[in-house]
Amino acid sequence: MPVQFTPQFLHAEMNDEDERESQFVCSFVNSTVQQCGLIEYKKTWPSRILPLTCCKDSVDSHLYKYSISRRSIDSESSLLKIRAGLFEEDDDTLTICPKHRFALGVGWRPSTLCSIGWKCTNSKSNLKGTITKEQSIFLKKYHHVLLGIGSGVCSRCRKELVQRMADKENRVEPNPSSSMNSNCNVEASESTNAEFIMEETKEEISQIDGYGEVTQCKQTVQGAKKAAFLQIDEENLQTNCLSMDSMDDCISESVYSQSSQYSEWQDSQESPSRKRKMSLNSFLETVDISPVKKTLTVDFDLASERTKNDYVRKAKRIMHSVLGILVPQQESLFEEVLYESNAYKDQTLESFSKAYSSMSSWGTQRQILSLLVQDYSYNQLKDYIPDLSRYKFSSARKHAEVVGVGKPVLQKKQFREKATIQQIENFLEFILSPAIMTDSPFGECTYKISSGITLKVPKIILNSVRTRTVTLYLKYCEETQNADILSERTYMRLLEAIEPNVRKSMKGLDNFAADGSQAFDNLKSVVMTLGKGGKGQEWAEKISKQLMEGK
């Protein structure tokens, strides 16, 4: 009889499933489109939700692959939190499931298109850089777009993003709570147009140019005054000003008092970096050098070569102008003293480059590179050593940390001992038995061992071929239940090292047995001759039988 489920039972089952699903929810479920779950690729990870502080796996290779600076990411937990856009959250209050840990961590993959698409419309343009932590925070805060750190971006969109960040940093927001102070107290119940015009006037006066100076809107003020007199009803106007001239003075005084108050507020709100930049631009203007319009917001190592050259050229011009004031007419001499260390470094790198190129052994090259990897970056060494690869640079850095800076590479010889001494002794004891091998009555063999000593031993002869000897030994081990044996090929190599002569048939090089048999045949013929000569046939047969037994 089939089991029938009641509605109450089905409702209880659904509630249990919902409760289990609600329990398996981490803090990152609202930050991504993926649901919480497990991952099959990482079997070593626990199959449960963990605190974010427990995520301590190494992400160095992942950061290097996507050109992410290690200064902004110090652990796996910080990488997961920044990728999810949880910039202000505390690590101790967050939890994460294995699926989100893999998707936001080492399993994260960027798109091949530009992630911003402001200037390239997400086309397959050449991606020149990646999104940094500061840029990701800026896009989330001001553009409400979350782009994971490490996402690709083209050069045009990257330039636009850097410009927007610089503009946002340089822009100073006016204080919205500030109000216009005026000596004229105007109350107009039906003069909405006049109030609107005065608001526009106040906003235009509050505008700031690129250097933070208050823009003087004199014409706008005059237009506002005329519009105010046209729109304000004289019947509803209550003023403390007694004449038109006093009204003009009141409005002008109010506008310019607002400007002065805003300027004072702005000076107090400017950041120290902004003030230093303005002071530097003032100095550059006096020495006929273009002002600093932008600052470097990315790591210098990750910047393009063109950007690096621009900043280096700008810094040299500024330094030359400073030296012209500090040591007049001696700028070149003082620059040589300042840049002497750089020239010395260049000569040092050239010397090491020649030494590196002259070495053919990778061990010696790694020893030379270990002297440089801690003081120079990969790009700096690449200029002097063109064939330098990332692998060689990393190997030299590892050599400097593990073995030591400049220390020789340890050449360890590895020996593989397949045959033990006991196994060899058992085989030699078997083949040297009289049933397998016999000594030759003449001749000797010369053996030269590994120590250089030469040994002379009597020549030995195998009673059977080498393959047959090895087969007999394996059969002997099987009968004696000796499982400590080697392969047939190893035993054949041992016989080749001993170099015994092999007993052959009646004709051959080693035929002493055949010569001995020939002697017995000669004696038998002599006995037969003597039997015919008088000894008799019976005597001859008796002696021949004894000779055959002796043979």
Coordinates of C-alpha atoms in Angstrom, one line a residue:
M1 CA 0.0 0.0 0.0
P2 CA 1.6 3.3 -1.0
V3 CA 2.4 5.8 1.7
Q4 CA 0.1 8.9 1.7
F5 CA 1.6 12.2 2.9
T6 CA -0.7 14.6 4.7
P7 CA -0.6 18.3 4.1
Q8 CA 0.7 18.8 7.6
F9 CA 3.6 16.4 6.9
L10 CA 4.5 18.1 3.7
H11 CA 4.4 21.5 5.4
A12 CA 6.7 20.2 8.1
E13 CA 9.2 18.8 5.5
M14 CA 9.3 22.2 3.7
N15 CA 9.9 24.0 6.9
D16 CA 12.8 21.7 7.7
E17 CA 14.4 22.3 4.3
D18 CA 13.9 26.1 4.6
E19 CA 15.5 26.0 8.1
R20 CA 18.5 24.0 6.8
E21 CA 19.0 26.4 3.9
S22 CA 18.7 29.5 6.2
Q23 CA 21.4 28.0 8.4
F24 CA 23.8 27.7 5.5
V25 CA 24.0 31.4 4.6
C26 CA 27.2 33.4 5.0
S27 CA 27.8 37.2 5.1
F28 CA 28.6 37.4 1.4
V29 CA 25.3 36.2 0.1
N30 CA 24.0 39.7 -0.5
S31 CA 27.3 40.9 -2.1
T32 CA 27.3 38.4 -5.0
V33 CA 24.8 36.8 -7.3
Q34 CA 25.8 33.3 -6.3
Q35 CA 24.1 31.4 -3.5
C36 CA 25.9 29.8 -0.7
G37 CA 27.1 26.3 -1.1
L38 CA 30.0 23.9 -1.2
I39 CA 32.8 23.5 -3.7
E40 CA 34.2 20.2 -5.1
Y41 CA 37.6 21.6 -6.3
K42 CA 38.9 22.2 -2.8
K43 CA 38.5 19.0 -0.8
T44 CA 40.8 20.2 1.9
W45 CA 38.5 23.0 2.9
P46 CA 35.9 22.3 5.6
S47 CA 32.4 21.7 4.4
R48 CA 30.8 24.4 6.5
I49 CA 30.6 28.1 7.0
L50 CA 33.8 29.5 8.6
P51 CA 34.7 32.9 10.2
L52 CA 36.4 35.1 7.7
T53 CA 39.5 35.3 10.0
C54 CA 40.1 31.6 9.4
C55 CA 40.8 32.2 5.7
K56 CA 44.6 32.3 5.8
D57 CA 45.7 30.5 2.6
S58 CA 48.5 32.0 0.5
V59 CA 47.3 34.2 -2.4
D60 CA 50.7 35.4 -3.6
S61 CA 50.5 33.7 -6.9
H62 CA 47.0 35.0 -7.5
L63 CA 48.0 38.5 -6.7
Y64 CA 51.0 38.2 -9.0
K65 CA 48.9 36.8 -11.9
Y66 CA 46.5 39.7 -11.9
S67 CA 49.1 42.5 -11.1
I68 CA 47.6 43.3 -7.6
S69 CA 49.8 45.2 -5.2
R70 CA 50.7 43.3 -2.0
R71 CA 50.6 46.6 -0.1
S72 CA 46.8 46.7 -0.3
I73 CA 46.2 43.0 0.1
D74 CA 47.9 41.4 3.1
S75 CA 45.9 38.2 3.5
E76 CA 43.2 36.0 1.9
S77 CA 40.5 37.5 4.2
S78 CA 41.2 41.0 3.0
L79 CA 41.1 39.9 -0.6
L80 CA 37.7 38.3 -0.1
K81 CA 36.3 41.3 1.7
I82 CA 37.5 43.8 -0.9
R83 CA 36.2 41.7 -3.8
A84 CA 32.8 41.7 -2.2
G85 CA 32.7 45.4 -1.6
L86 CA 32.7 45.1 2.2
F87 CA 35.2 47.8 2.7
E88 CA 34.0 49.1 6.1
E89 CA 33.0 45.8 7.7
D90 CA 35.0 44.2 10.5
D91 CA 36.6 40.8 9.8
D92 CA 35.5 39.4 13.1
T93 CA 31.8 39.8 12.3
L94 CA 31.9 38.2 8.8
T95 CA 31.4 34.5 7.8
I96 CA 31.9 32.9 4.5
C97 CA 31.0 29.6 2.8
P98 CA 33.3 27.5 0.6
K99 CA 31.6 28.5 -2.6
H100 CA 32.0 32.3 -2.0
R101 CA 35.5 31.7 -0.8
F102 CA 36.5 30.1 -4.0
A103 CA 34.5 32.5 -6.3
L104 CA 35.9 35.6 -4.7
G105 CA 39.4 34.3 -3.9
V106 CA 41.7 32.0 -6.0
G107 CA 38.9 30.9 -8.2
W108 CA 38.0 34.4 -9.4
R109 CA 38.6 35.2 -13.1
P110 CA 38.4 38.6 -14.7
S111 CA 36.7 39.4 -18.0
T112 CA 38.8 39.8 -21.2
L113 CA 36.9 43.1 -21.9
C114 CA 37.5 46.4 -20.2
S115 CA 35.6 46.4 -16.9
I116 CA 34.8 50.2 -17.0
G117 CA 33.8 50.9 -20.6
W118 CA 33.8 54.7 -20.3
K119 CA 35.9 55.4 -23.4
C120 CA 36.1 52.0 -25.2
T121 CA 32.5 50.8 -24.9
N122 CA 33.7 47.5 -23.5
S123 CA 35.4 46.6 -26.7
K124 CA 38.3 44.1 -26.8
S125 CA 41.0 46.8 -26.5
N126 CA 44.4 46.3 -25.1
L127 CA 44.2 46.0 -21.3
K128 CA 47.0 48.1 -19.8
G129 CA 46.3 47.7 -16.1
T130 CA 44.0 46.4 -13.4
I131 CA 41.7 47.9 -10.8
T132 CA 43.4 48.8 -7.6
K133 CA 41.8 48.8 -4.1
E134 CA 41.6 52.6 -4.1
Q135 CA 39.9 52.7 -7.5
S136 CA 37.4 50.0 -6.5
I137 CA 36.4 52.0 -3.4
F138 CA 36.1 55.2 -5.5
L139 CA 33.8 53.4 -8.1
K140 CA 31.6 51.9 -5.4
K141 CA 31.3 55.2 -3.5
Y142 CA 30.7 57.7 -6.3
H143 CA 29.5 55.6 -9.2
H144 CA 27.7 52.8 -7.3
V145 CA 29.6 50.2 -9.4
L146 CA 31.4 47.3 -7.8
L147 CA 34.5 46.1 -9.8
G148 CA 36.6 43.5 -8.2
I149 CA 40.2 44.3 -7.5
G150 CA 42.3 42.9 -10.4
S151 CA 39.7 43.5 -13.1
G152 CA 41.2 44.6 -16.4
V153 CA 41.0 48.1 -17.7
C154 CA 42.1 49.7 -20.9
S155 CA 44.5 52.7 -21.0
R156 CA 41.9 55.2 -22.0
C157 CA 39.4 54.3 -19.3
R158 CA 42.2 54.0 -16.8
K159 CA 43.4 57.5 -17.6
E160 CA 39.8 58.8 -17.3
L161 CA 39.4 57.0 -13.9
V162 CA 42.6 58.5 -12.6
Q163 CA 41.5 62.0 -13.8
R164 CA 38.2 61.7 -12.0
M165 CA 39.8 60.5 -8.8
A166 CA 42.2 63.5 -9.0
D167 CA 39.3 65.9 -9.7
K168 CA 37.3 64.5 -6.8
E169 CA 40.3 64.8 -4.5
N170 CA 41.0 68.4 -5.5
R171 CA 37.3 69.5 -5.4
V172 CA 36.2 71.1 -2.1
E173 CA 32.5 71.0 -1.3
P174 CA 31.0 74.2 0.1
N175 CA 29.4 74.1 3.5
P176 CA 25.6 73.7 2.9
S177 CA 24.8 75.0 6.3
S178 CA 26.4 78.3 5.7
S179 CA 24.0 81.1 4.9
M180 CA 24.4 84.6 3.4
N181 CA 25.0 87.2 6.0
S182 CA 23.5 90.6 5.1
N183 CA 22.8 93.8 6.8
C184 CA 19.5 94.0 4.8
N185 CA 16.7 92.0 6.4
V186 CA 14.3 91.4 3.5
E187 CA 10.9 89.6 4.0
A188 CA 8.8 89.1 1.0
S189 CA 5.8 86.7 1.1
E190 CA 5.1 86.6 -2.6
S191 CA 8.5 87.3 -4.0
T192 CA 9.4 83.6 -5.0
N193 CA 11.1 84.7 -8.2
A194 CA 13.4 87.0 -6.3
E195 CA 14.4 84.3 -3.9
F196 CA 15.1 81.9 -6.8
I197 CA 17.4 84.5 -8.4
M198 CA 19.2 85.2 -5.2
E199 CA 19.8 81.4 -4.7
E200 CA 21.3 81.2 -8.2
T201 CA 23.5 84.1 -7.4
K202 CA 24.6 82.5 -4.2
E203 CA 25.5 79.2 -5.9
E204 CA 27.5 81.0 -8.7
I205 CA 29.4 83.0 -6.1
S206 CA 30.3 79.7 -4.3
Q207 CA 31.9 78.2 -7.4
I208 CA 35.6 77.4 -7.2
D209 CA 38.1 77.3 -9.9
G210 CA 41.0 74.7 -10.4
Y211 CA 43.2 76.3 -7.7
G212 CA 40.5 76.8 -5.1
E213 CA 40.0 80.5 -5.6
V214 CA 36.6 82.1 -5.4
T215 CA 35.2 83.1 -8.7
Q216 CA 34.0 86.7 -8.8
C217 CA 30.6 86.9 -10.4
K218 CA 30.2 90.6 -10.5
Q219 CA 27.9 90.6 -13.5
T220 CA 25.7 88.0 -12.0
V221 CA 25.4 90.1 -8.8
Q222 CA 24.3 93.1 -10.8
G223 CA 21.7 91.1 -12.7
A224 CA 20.4 89.6 -9.5
K225 CA 20.0 93.1 -8.0
K226 CA 18.0 94.4 -11.0
A227 CA 15.8 91.3 -11.1
A228 CA 15.2 91.6 -7.4
F229 CA 14.0 95.2 -7.7
L230 CA 11.7 94.2 -10.6
Q231 CA 10.2 91.2 -8.9
I232 CA 9.8 92.3 -5.3
D233 CA 6.5 94.0 -4.5
E234 CA 7.1 97.3 -2.7
E235 CA 4.0 96.8 -0.6
N236 CA 5.3 93.5 0.9
L237 CA 8.8 94.7 1.3
Q238 CA 10.0 95.4 4.8
T239 CA 13.6 96.6 4.8
N240 CA 15.9 98.5 7.0
C241 CA 17.5 100.2 4.0
L242 CA 16.0 103.7 3.5
S243 CA 17.1 104.4 -0.1
M244 CA 18.1 102.7 -3.4
D245 CA 21.7 103.6 -2.7
S246 CA 21.5 101.9 0.7
M247 CA 19.9 98.9 -0.9
D248 CA 22.8 98.6 -3.4
D249 CA 25.3 98.9 -0.6
C250 CA 23.4 96.2 1.4
I251 CA 23.3 93.7 -1.4
S252 CA 26.9 94.3 -2.4
E253 CA 28.1 94.1 1.1
S254 CA 26.1 90.9 1.6
V255 CA 27.5 89.2 -1.5
Y256 CA 31.1 90.1 -0.8
S257 CA 30.9 89.3 2.9
Q258 CA 29.7 85.8 1.8
S259 CA 32.7 85.5 -0.5
S260 CA 35.1 86.4 2.2
Q261 CA 33.5 84.1 4.7
Y262 CA 33.6 81.2 2.2
S263 CA 37.2 81.9 1.4
E264 CA 38.1 81.7 5.1
W265 CA 36.1 78.5 5.4
Q266 CA 37.8 77.0 2.4
D267 CA 41.3 77.8 3.6
S268 CA 40.5 76.0 6.9
Q269 CA 39.1 72.9 5.1
E270 CA 42.0 72.5 2.6
S271 CA 44.1 69.4 3.1
P272 CA 47.8 69.7 3.8
S273 CA 48.6 67.9 0.5
R274 CA 46.4 70.4 -1.4
K275 CA 48.2 73.4 0.2
R276 CA 51.6 71.9 -0.6
K277 CA 50.6 71.3 -4.2
M278 CA 49.4 75.0 -4.5
S279 CA 52.7 76.2 -3.0
L280 CA 54.7 74.0 -5.4
N281 CA 52.7 75.4 -8.3
S282 CA 53.4 78.9 -7.2
F283 CA 57.1 78.2 -7.1
L284 CA 57.0 76.5 -10.5
E285 CA 55.3 79.5 -12.0
T286 CA 58.1 81.8 -10.8
V287 CA 60.7 79.5 -12.4
D288 CA 58.8 79.2 -15.7
I289 CA 57.9 75.5 -15.3
S290 CA 54.4 74.2 -16.0
P291 CA 52.4 73.5 -12.9
V292 CA 51.6 70.0 -11.5
K293 CA 48.2 69.1 -12.9
K294 CA 48.1 65.5 -11.8
T295 CA 49.6 63.2 -9.2
L296 CA 50.6 59.5 -9.5
T297 CA 47.8 57.4 -7.9
V298 CA 49.1 53.9 -8.8
D299 CA 52.2 52.0 -7.9
F300 CA 55.2 53.3 -9.8
D301 CA 56.3 49.7 -10.7
L302 CA 52.8 49.1 -12.3
A303 CA 52.8 52.4 -14.3
S304 CA 53.6 52.4 -18.0
E305 CA 57.0 53.4 -19.3
R306 CA 55.6 56.7 -20.7
T307 CA 54.2 57.7 -17.4
K308 CA 57.4 56.8 -15.6
N309 CA 59.4 58.9 -18.1
D310 CA 57.1 61.9 -17.7
Y311 CA 57.4 61.9 -13.9
V312 CA 61.2 61.4 -14.0
R313 CA 61.6 64.3 -16.5
K314 CA 59.4 66.5 -14.4
A315 CA 61.3 65.7 -11.2
K316 CA 64.7 66.4 -12.8
R317 CA 63.5 69.8 -14.0
I318 CA 62.2 70.8 -10.6
M319 CA 65.4 69.6 -8.9
H320 CA 67.5 71.6 -11.4
S321 CA 65.5 74.7 -10.5
V322 CA 65.9 74.1 -6.8
L323 CA 69.7 73.6 -7.2
G324 CA 69.8 76.8 -9.2
I325 CA 68.6 78.7 -6.1
L326 CA 70.5 76.6 -3.5
V327 CA 73.9 76.6 -5.4
P328 CA 73.8 79.2 -8.1
Q329 CA 75.9 78.5 -11.2
Q330 CA 76.9 75.1 -9.8
E331 CA 73.9 73.0 -10.7
S332 CA 75.7 70.6 -13.0
L333 CA 78.5 69.9 -10.4
F334 CA 76.0 69.3 -7.6
E335 CA 73.8 67.1 -9.9
E336 CA 76.9 64.8 -10.5
V337 CA 77.3 64.5 -6.8
L338 CA 73.6 63.6 -6.3
Y339 CA 73.4 61.2 -9.2
E340 CA 76.8 59.6 -8.5
S341 CA 75.2 56.8 -6.6
N342 CA 72.9 56.0 -9.6
A343 CA 75.9 56.0 -12.0
Y344 CA 77.7 53.7 -9.6
K345 CA 74.7 51.4 -9.6
D346 CA 74.6 51.4 -13.4
Q347 CA 78.3 50.4 -13.5
T348 CA 77.7 47.7 -11.0
L349 CA 74.7 46.2 -12.9
E350 CA 76.8 46.3 -16.2
S351 CA 79.6 44.4 -14.5
F352 CA 77.2 41.8 -13.1
S353 CA 75.5 41.5 -16.5
K354 CA 78.8 40.7 -18.2
A355 CA 79.6 38.1 -15.5
Y356 CA 76.2 36.6 -15.8
S357 CA 76.4 36.3 -19.6
S358 CA 79.8 34.8 -19.6
M359 CA 78.7 31.9 -17.4
S360 CA 77.2 28.9 -19.1
S361 CA 76.1 27.0 -15.9
W362 CA 72.7 27.9 -14.5
G363 CA 74.0 27.3 -11.0
T364 CA 76.7 30.0 -11.3
Q365 CA 74.2 32.3 -12.9
R366 CA 71.8 31.8 -10.0
Q367 CA 74.6 32.5 -7.6
I368 CA 75.3 35.8 -9.3
L369 CA 71.6 36.8 -9.5
S370 CA 71.2 36.2 -5.7
L371 CA 73.5 39.2 -5.2
L372 CA 71.1 41.5 -7.0
V373 CA 67.5 40.3 -6.5
Q374 CA 67.1 41.8 -3.0
D375 CA 68.2 45.3 -4.1
Y376 CA 66.7 45.5 -7.6
S377 CA 63.4 44.7 -9.1
Y378 CA 62.8 42.4 -12.1
N379 CA 62.2 45.3 -14.5
Q380 CA 65.5 46.9 -13.5
L381 CA 67.5 43.8 -14.0
K382 CA 65.7 43.0 -17.2
D383 CA 67.2 46.1 -18.8
Y384 CA 70.7 44.8 -18.2
I385 CA 70.0 41.1 -18.6
P386 CA 67.7 40.7 -21.6
D387 CA 67.3 36.9 -21.4
L388 CA 66.3 37.1 -17.7
S389 CA 63.0 35.3 -17.1
R390 CA 60.6 35.4 -14.2
Y391 CA 61.5 31.9 -13.2
K392 CA 65.2 32.6 -13.0
F393 CA 64.5 35.8 -10.9
S394 CA 62.3 33.9 -8.5
S395 CA 64.8 31.0 -8.3
A396 CA 67.6 33.4 -7.4
R397 CA 65.5 35.1 -4.8
K398 CA 64.7 31.7 -3.2
H399 CA 68.4 30.8 -3.4
A400 CA 69.2 34.0 -1.5
E401 CA 66.7 33.2 1.2
V402 CA 67.3 29.5 1.7
V403 CA 71.0 28.9 0.8
G404 CA 72.4 32.5 1.2
V405 CA 73.3 35.5 -0.8
G406 CA 76.2 34.7 -3.2
K407 CA 76.7 31.2 -1.8
P408 CA 77.5 28.5 -4.3
V409 CA 74.8 26.1 -5.3
L410 CA 75.0 22.8 -3.5
Q411 CA 75.7 20.0 -5.9
K412 CA 74.3 16.8 -4.3
K413 CA 74.9 13.5 -6.0
Q414 CA 72.0 11.2 -5.6
F415 CA 72.7 7.5 -5.7
R416 CA 70.1 4.8 -6.2
E417 CA 71.0 1.6 -4.6
K418 CA 68.8 -1.1 -6.0
A419 CA 70.8 -4.2 -5.1
T420 CA 71.8 -4.7 -1.4
I421 CA 75.0 -6.3 -0.3
Q422 CA 73.2 -9.3 1.0
Q423 CA 71.4 -9.9 -2.3
I424 CA 74.7 -9.8 -4.2
E425 CA 76.4 -12.2 -1.7
N426 CA 73.7 -14.7 -2.1
F427 CA 74.0 -14.8 -5.8
L428 CA 77.8 -15.0 -5.8
E429 CA 77.7 -17.8 -3.3
F430 CA 75.4 -19.7 -5.6
I431 CA 77.4 -19.3 -8.9
L432 CA 80.7 -20.0 -7.2
S433 CA 79.6 -23.5 -6.2
P434 CA 81.3 -26.4 -8.0
A435 CA 78.0 -27.4 -9.6
I436 CA 77.7 -24.0 -11.4
M437 CA 81.3 -22.8 -11.9
T438 CA 84.7 -24.5 -12.0
D439 CA 88.2 -23.1 -12.0
S440 CA 90.3 -23.2 -15.1
P441 CA 93.6 -25.1 -14.8
F442 CA 95.3 -22.3 -16.6
G443 CA 94.9 -18.6 -17.2
E444 CA 93.9 -15.7 -15.0
C445 CA 91.6 -12.6 -15.2
T446 CA 92.4 -9.0 -14.2
Y447 CA 89.8 -6.9 -12.4
K448 CA 90.1 -3.2 -11.7
I449 CA 87.9 -2.0 -8.8
S450 CA 86.5 1.5 -8.2
S451 CA 89.4 2.4 -5.9
G452 CA 91.9 2.0 -8.7
I453 CA 93.5 -1.3 -7.4
T454 CA 94.0 -4.0 -9.9
L455 CA 93.3 -7.6 -8.9
K456 CA 94.4 -10.8 -10.6
V457 CA 92.3 -13.9 -10.0
P458 CA 92.2 -17.3 -11.7
K459 CA 90.0 -17.7 -14.7
I460 CA 86.6 -19.3 -13.9
I461 CA 84.3 -21.1 -16.2
L462 CA 80.6 -21.5 -16.1
N463 CA 79.3 -25.0 -16.7
S464 CA 76.3 -23.6 -18.6
V465 CA 75.3 -20.4 -20.4
R466 CA 74.5 -17.3 -18.4
T467 CA 70.8 -17.3 -19.0
R468 CA 70.6 -20.9 -17.7
T469 CA 72.6 -20.0 -14.6
V470 CA 70.2 -17.1 -13.8
T471 CA 67.2 -19.3 -14.3
L472 CA 68.7 -22.0 -12.0
Y473 CA 69.3 -19.3 -9.3
L474 CA 65.7 -18.0 -9.5
K475 CA 64.4 -21.6 -9.3
Y476 CA 66.6 -22.2 -6.3
C477 CA 65.3 -19.1 -4.5
E478 CA 61.7 -20.2 -5.2
E479 CA 62.4 -23.6 -3.7
T480 CA 64.1 -22.1 -0.6
Q481 CA 61.3 -19.5 -0.3
N482 CA 63.8 -16.6 -0.6
A483 CA 61.7 -13.6 -1.7
D484 CA 64.7 -11.1 -1.5
I485 CA 65.6 -11.4 -5.2
L486 CA 66.4 -9.0 -8.0
S487 CA 65.4 -9.0 -11.7
E488 CA 66.9 -11.2 -14.3
R489 CA 68.6 -8.3 -16.0
T490 CA 70.3 -7.3 -12.8
Y491 CA 71.8 -10.8 -12.4
M492 CA 72.9 -10.7 -16.0
R493 CA 74.8 -7.5 -15.3
L494 CA 76.5 -9.1 -12.3
L495 CA 77.7 -12.0 -14.5
E496 CA 78.9 -9.5 -17.2
A497 CA 80.9 -7.8 -14.4
I498 CA 82.5 -11.1 -13.3
E499 CA 83.3 -12.0 -17.0
P500 CA 83.5 -15.8 -16.6
N501 CA 84.3 -18.0 -19.5
V502 CA 81.5 -20.3 -20.6
R503 CA 82.1 -24.0 -21.2
K504 CA 81.3 -24.8 -24.8
S505 CA 81.0 -28.0 -26.9
M506 CA 83.8 -30.1 -28.3
K507 CA 85.1 -27.3 -30.5
G508 CA 85.7 -23.8 -29.3
L509 CA 88.1 -21.4 -27.7
D510 CA 87.8 -22.9 -24.2
N511 CA 88.1 -26.6 -25.1
F512 CA 90.3 -28.1 -22.3
A513 CA 87.6 -30.7 -21.7
A514 CA 87.7 -31.7 -25.3
D515 CA 91.5 -32.1 -25.1
G516 CA 91.2 -34.3 -21.9
S517 CA 88.7 -36.5 -23.7
Q518 CA 91.1 -36.8 -26.6
A519 CA 93.7 -38.2 -24.2
F520 CA 91.4 -40.9 -23.0
D521 CA 90.7 -41.8 -26.6
N522 CA 94.4 -42.1 -27.3
L523 CA 94.9 -44.4 -24.3
K524 CA 92.0 -46.6 -25.5
S525 CA 93.6 -47.0 -28.9
V526 CA 96.9 -48.0 -27.3
V527 CA 95.1 -50.6 -25.1
M528 CA 93.4 -52.1 -28.2
T529 CA 96.8 -52.3 -30.0
L530 CA 98.4 -54.1 -27.0
G531 CA 95.4 -56.5 -26.9
K532 CA 96.0 -57.5 -30.5
G533 CA 99.7 -57.8 -29.8
G534 CA 99.4 -60.5 -27.2
K535 CA 97.5 -59.3 -24.2
G536 CA 94.3 -60.7 -25.4
Q537 CA 90.8 -59.5 -26.2
E538 CA 89.5 -60.0 -22.6
W539 CA 92.3 -57.8 -21.2
A540 CA 91.8 -55.1 -23.7
E541 CA 88.0 -54.9 -23.0
K542 CA 88.7 -54.7 -19.2
I543 CA 91.2 -51.9 -19.5
S544 CA 89.0 -50.0 -21.9
K545 CA 86.0 -50.2 -19.5
Q546 CA 88.2 -48.8 -16.7
L547 CA 89.4 -45.9 -18.9
M548 CA 85.8 -45.0 -19.8
E549 CA 84.8 -45.0 -16.2
G550 CA 87.8 -42.7 -15.4
K551 CA 86.8 -40.4 -18.2

